[in-house]
Amino acid sequence: SKSINLIFGGYNLSFKELINSYKKYTNQKFIYFKIPTLILRIISKIISFINFGFFNKFNHNLLSNINALTKFSFIDSSKAIKEMNLKIPKKDEIIQNIILSIQKYNNNLNLVGYGYYFNNINKEFFNYNFHEKIFITGFPGVLGNRFIEFIINYNRINKNKINCNLLVESKYKNQFSLPSNFKIYYGSLENITVLNNALKDSEIVFHLAGLIYNKNNALIYKSNYTDSKNLVDLIIKNGISKFILMSSDSVAGYRKNNKLMKIDQKKPTG
């Protein structure tokens, strides 16, 4: 492989300065205190004897943080700035990029378009008219992300492309980048105007949005029934005849004791 020269430039910030800058832009509260590295390593050693899922994950994160905070070096960039015209982003810009990266990671958007590959994708895989545009809800989300990945990979290796209208909540704006085959409509299932605009040139609807694993039955009912009904009403109004709904047993709701609910077919929960 060819030799590549890389130059990195930045700021020598303490961890406390980084946290304070993060607080400035996110309005989040933190409890900041110092623990000697030796104490952290002793804690990690003790936890390593506890073979339990949560503790294993906690210990892994603890060791990663210890290594990140103790194994680094700082090199002055002034010479590169002077002699090579190195441009270093402003400190606030770097902090905002860090915040954006955290948001992408927390919302499972950091690998969209890069993370998953599907083998043997070809036009015979499913019966699809490429003149029909797909409308998709539920992105980002576990199922929505996988479906978007499938379409991206399909379009990479096939001449005929799948074109999509994608409903995305505004809070995820600027957290992802998709190919030109995806037209983004920012809004929610409550935004009738946005839904109508997205459905106007759509022929197939994949409704992947929904609330699961939530103990609030009212929220489950609203998300999985009321919002879905609003979408279906608009689908009928726009004359769309192809509708695929992905649902969940969460529509049945939960009892406080986490026991299975008895479903009355005449009076369904969701």
XYZ file of C-alpha atoms in Angstrom:
270
model
C 0.000 0.000 0.000
C 1.062 3.591 -0.614
C 2.474 5.658 2.219
C 0.072 8.358 3.423
C 1.124 11.360 5.486
C -1.527 12.621 7.888
C -1.456 15.848 9.868
C -3.820 16.318 12.816
C -4.304 19.610 14.580
C -6.495 20.643 17.463
C -6.639 22.042 20.962
C -5.099 20.862 24.199
C -8.282 20.746 26.303
C -8.630 19.208 29.710
C -11.437 16.708 30.213
C -13.183 19.215 32.484
C -13.033 21.905 29.786
C -14.478 19.450 27.282
C -17.384 18.578 29.609
C -18.104 22.262 30.307
C -18.143 23.019 26.565
C -20.476 20.066 26.003
C -22.806 21.378 28.731
C -22.834 24.782 27.041
C -24.388 23.427 23.837
C -26.600 20.665 25.215
C -27.856 22.148 28.511
C -27.218 18.768 30.130
C -26.174 18.498 33.768
C -23.142 16.532 34.902
C -21.643 15.598 38.231
C -17.900 16.093 37.848
C -15.411 14.539 40.264
C -11.919 13.104 40.064
C -11.023 9.475 40.751
C -7.359 8.379 40.654
C -6.538 6.000 37.819
C -5.249 3.388 40.303
C -8.650 3.320 42.048
C -10.423 2.922 38.690
C -8.207 -0.027 37.791
C -8.903 -1.683 41.167
C -12.660 -1.219 40.582
C -12.287 -2.711 37.113
C -10.405 -5.711 38.527
C -13.123 -6.362 41.108
C -15.911 -6.075 38.509
C -14.089 -8.478 36.172
C -14.862 -11.311 38.633
C -18.605 -10.663 38.280
C -19.743 -12.597 35.218
C -22.947 -10.714 34.480
C -24.065 -8.864 31.328
C -24.444 -5.374 32.768
C -21.172 -5.518 34.711
C -19.270 -6.899 31.718
C -20.431 -3.996 29.580
C -19.733 -1.481 32.357
C -16.209 -2.837 32.839
C -15.512 -2.715 29.099
C -16.590 0.942 28.966
C -14.582 1.719 32.112
C -11.370 0.256 30.671
C -11.935 2.064 27.362
C -12.305 5.374 29.195
C -9.196 4.746 31.310
C -7.152 4.049 28.178
C -8.598 7.046 26.354
C -7.788 9.428 29.203
C -4.331 8.124 30.094
C -2.751 7.074 26.790
C -2.400 10.171 24.647
C 0.147 12.771 23.650
C -0.122 16.393 22.559
C 1.989 17.850 19.740
C 2.142 21.577 19.111
C 0.681 22.452 15.687
C 2.148 25.968 15.434
C 4.908 24.951 13.004
C 2.448 23.198 10.674
C 0.164 26.250 10.833
C 3.008 28.580 9.915
C 4.883 26.537 7.297
C 2.116 24.395 5.783
C -0.875 26.693 6.249
C -2.635 24.049 8.337
C -6.207 25.080 9.091
C -7.548 24.049 12.492
C -11.303 24.400 13.065
C -12.399 26.669 15.874
C -12.819 25.044 19.264
C -16.601 25.537 19.271
C -16.865 23.884 15.839
C -14.925 20.856 17.099
C -17.189 20.582 20.178
C -20.313 20.781 18.000
C -18.941 18.005 15.763
C -18.344 15.876 18.866
C -21.946 16.472 19.975
C -23.231 15.562 16.498
C -21.178 12.345 16.529
C -22.646 11.420 19.934
C -26.175 12.079 18.654
C -25.558 9.926 15.578
C -24.226 7.105 17.731
C -27.099 7.272 20.229
C -29.659 7.220 17.390
C -27.880 4.392 15.503
C -27.230 6.721 12.586
C -23.429 6.645 12.565
C -23.250 3.624 10.236
C -26.250 4.268 7.986
C -25.090 3.600 4.442
C -21.935 1.810 5.577
C -22.751 -0.825 8.171
C -24.690 -3.666 6.529
C -24.387 -5.641 3.333
C -26.883 -8.068 1.831
C -25.665 -10.830 -0.484
C -27.388 -12.014 -3.666
C -29.519 -8.921 -4.140
C -30.986 -8.874 -7.655
C -34.140 -7.789 -9.432
C -35.600 -11.284 -9.156
C -35.458 -11.038 -5.367
C -38.878 -9.451 -5.298
C -41.557 -8.366 -7.766
C -41.190 -4.614 -7.924
C -42.133 -2.017 -10.512
C -39.281 0.493 -10.532
C -41.614 3.279 -11.676
C -43.362 3.052 -8.301
C -41.964 5.215 -5.505
C -41.895 3.842 -1.951
C -42.921 5.848 1.105
C -41.271 4.691 4.351
C -41.906 5.547 8.014
C -39.905 4.396 11.043
C -36.481 5.798 10.215
C -34.340 5.940 12.244
C -35.209 2.722 14.020
C -33.986 -0.851 14.236
C -36.213 -2.142 11.426
C -36.238 1.125 9.461
C -32.447 1.319 9.418
C -32.130 -2.240 8.093
C -34.665 -1.570 5.347
C -32.843 1.608 4.283
C -29.560 -0.344 4.271
C -31.163 -2.979 2.054
C -32.320 -0.354 -0.451
C -28.939 1.417 -0.469
C -27.144 -1.866 -1.157
C -29.677 -2.870 -3.794
C -29.205 0.434 -5.611
C -25.411 0.059 -5.472
C -25.373 -3.111 -7.538
C -28.451 -2.784 -9.769
C -29.041 -0.566 -12.770
C -32.690 0.062 -11.929
C -32.970 2.056 -8.723
C -35.525 2.033 -5.929
C -36.710 5.595 -5.220
C -38.089 6.486 -1.816
C -39.907 9.192 0.089
C -38.760 9.041 3.695
C -40.543 10.494 6.731
C -38.036 11.639 9.371
C -38.652 13.585 12.571
C -37.066 17.047 12.545
C -34.888 16.293 15.587
C -32.762 13.976 13.422
C -31.934 16.669 10.849
C -28.230 16.833 9.868
C -27.501 13.515 11.608
C -27.369 11.381 8.453
C -26.648 11.514 4.741
C -28.489 9.361 2.207
C -28.120 8.947 -1.588
C -30.189 11.077 -3.982
C -32.718 8.226 -4.414
C -34.132 9.212 -1.019
C -36.280 12.328 -0.683
C -36.562 13.395 2.945
C -39.769 14.801 4.432
C -39.195 16.194 7.908
C -42.153 15.768 10.216
C -44.097 13.142 12.134
C -47.238 11.067 11.714
C -49.105 13.987 13.288
C -48.111 16.380 10.469
C -50.966 15.945 7.976
C -49.562 18.474 5.485
C -46.143 16.784 5.422
C -47.734 13.337 5.034
C -49.935 14.502 2.159
C -46.946 15.988 0.324
C -44.945 12.793 0.766
C -47.822 10.550 -0.334
C -48.711 12.506 -3.485
C -46.173 10.726 -5.691
C -45.931 7.472 -3.696
C -47.413 4.178 -4.860
C -46.291 1.839 -2.057
C -46.228 2.529 1.699
C -44.050 0.683 4.225
C -45.263 1.710 7.671
C -42.429 0.683 10.015
C -42.943 3.323 12.715
C -44.375 2.333 16.069
C -43.790 2.348 19.796
C -42.557 -0.804 21.517
C -41.351 -1.787 24.991
C -43.139 1.138 26.609
C -45.126 0.688 29.826
C -47.398 3.660 29.045
C -50.462 2.133 27.374
C -51.771 5.571 26.344
C -48.595 6.295 24.369
C -48.678 2.830 22.805
C -52.303 3.387 21.762
C -51.555 6.814 20.268
C -48.477 5.707 18.348
C -49.624 2.313 17.127
C -53.311 3.031 16.584
C -54.230 6.727 16.382
C -51.187 7.871 14.367
C -51.333 4.763 12.171
C -55.047 5.333 11.511
C -54.328 8.916 10.434
C -51.744 7.610 7.985
C -54.093 4.937 6.609
C -56.860 7.536 6.120
C -54.455 9.657 4.051
C -53.285 6.604 2.087
C -56.898 5.887 1.114
C -57.488 9.564 0.314
C -54.460 9.573 -2.017
C -55.608 6.407 -3.791
C -52.649 4.249 -2.737
C -53.525 0.545 -2.869
C -50.259 -1.057 -1.674
C -49.716 -0.801 2.069
C -47.368 -2.895 4.232
C -47.696 -2.586 8.012
C -45.108 -3.950 10.447
C -46.619 -4.199 13.898
C -45.640 -5.556 17.320
C -47.167 -7.417 20.246
C -46.619 -4.164 22.160
C -49.965 -2.967 20.795
C -51.524 -5.291 23.369
C -50.145 -3.084 26.128
C -48.652 -4.068 29.475
C -49.880 -4.822 32.954
C -48.020 -3.511 35.982
C -47.028 -7.023 37.048
C -45.624 -7.702 33.524
C -47.951 -10.676 33.095
C -49.521 -11.407 29.728
C -52.719 -9.482 29.106
C -55.890 -11.326 28.197
C -57.018 -9.948 24.871
C -60.727 -9.385 24.251
C -61.237 -9.560 20.488
C -64.377 -7.427 20.805
C -62.523 -4.718 22.701
C -58.869 -4.763 21.559
C -56.306 -2.724 23.487
C -54.514 -1.282 20.478
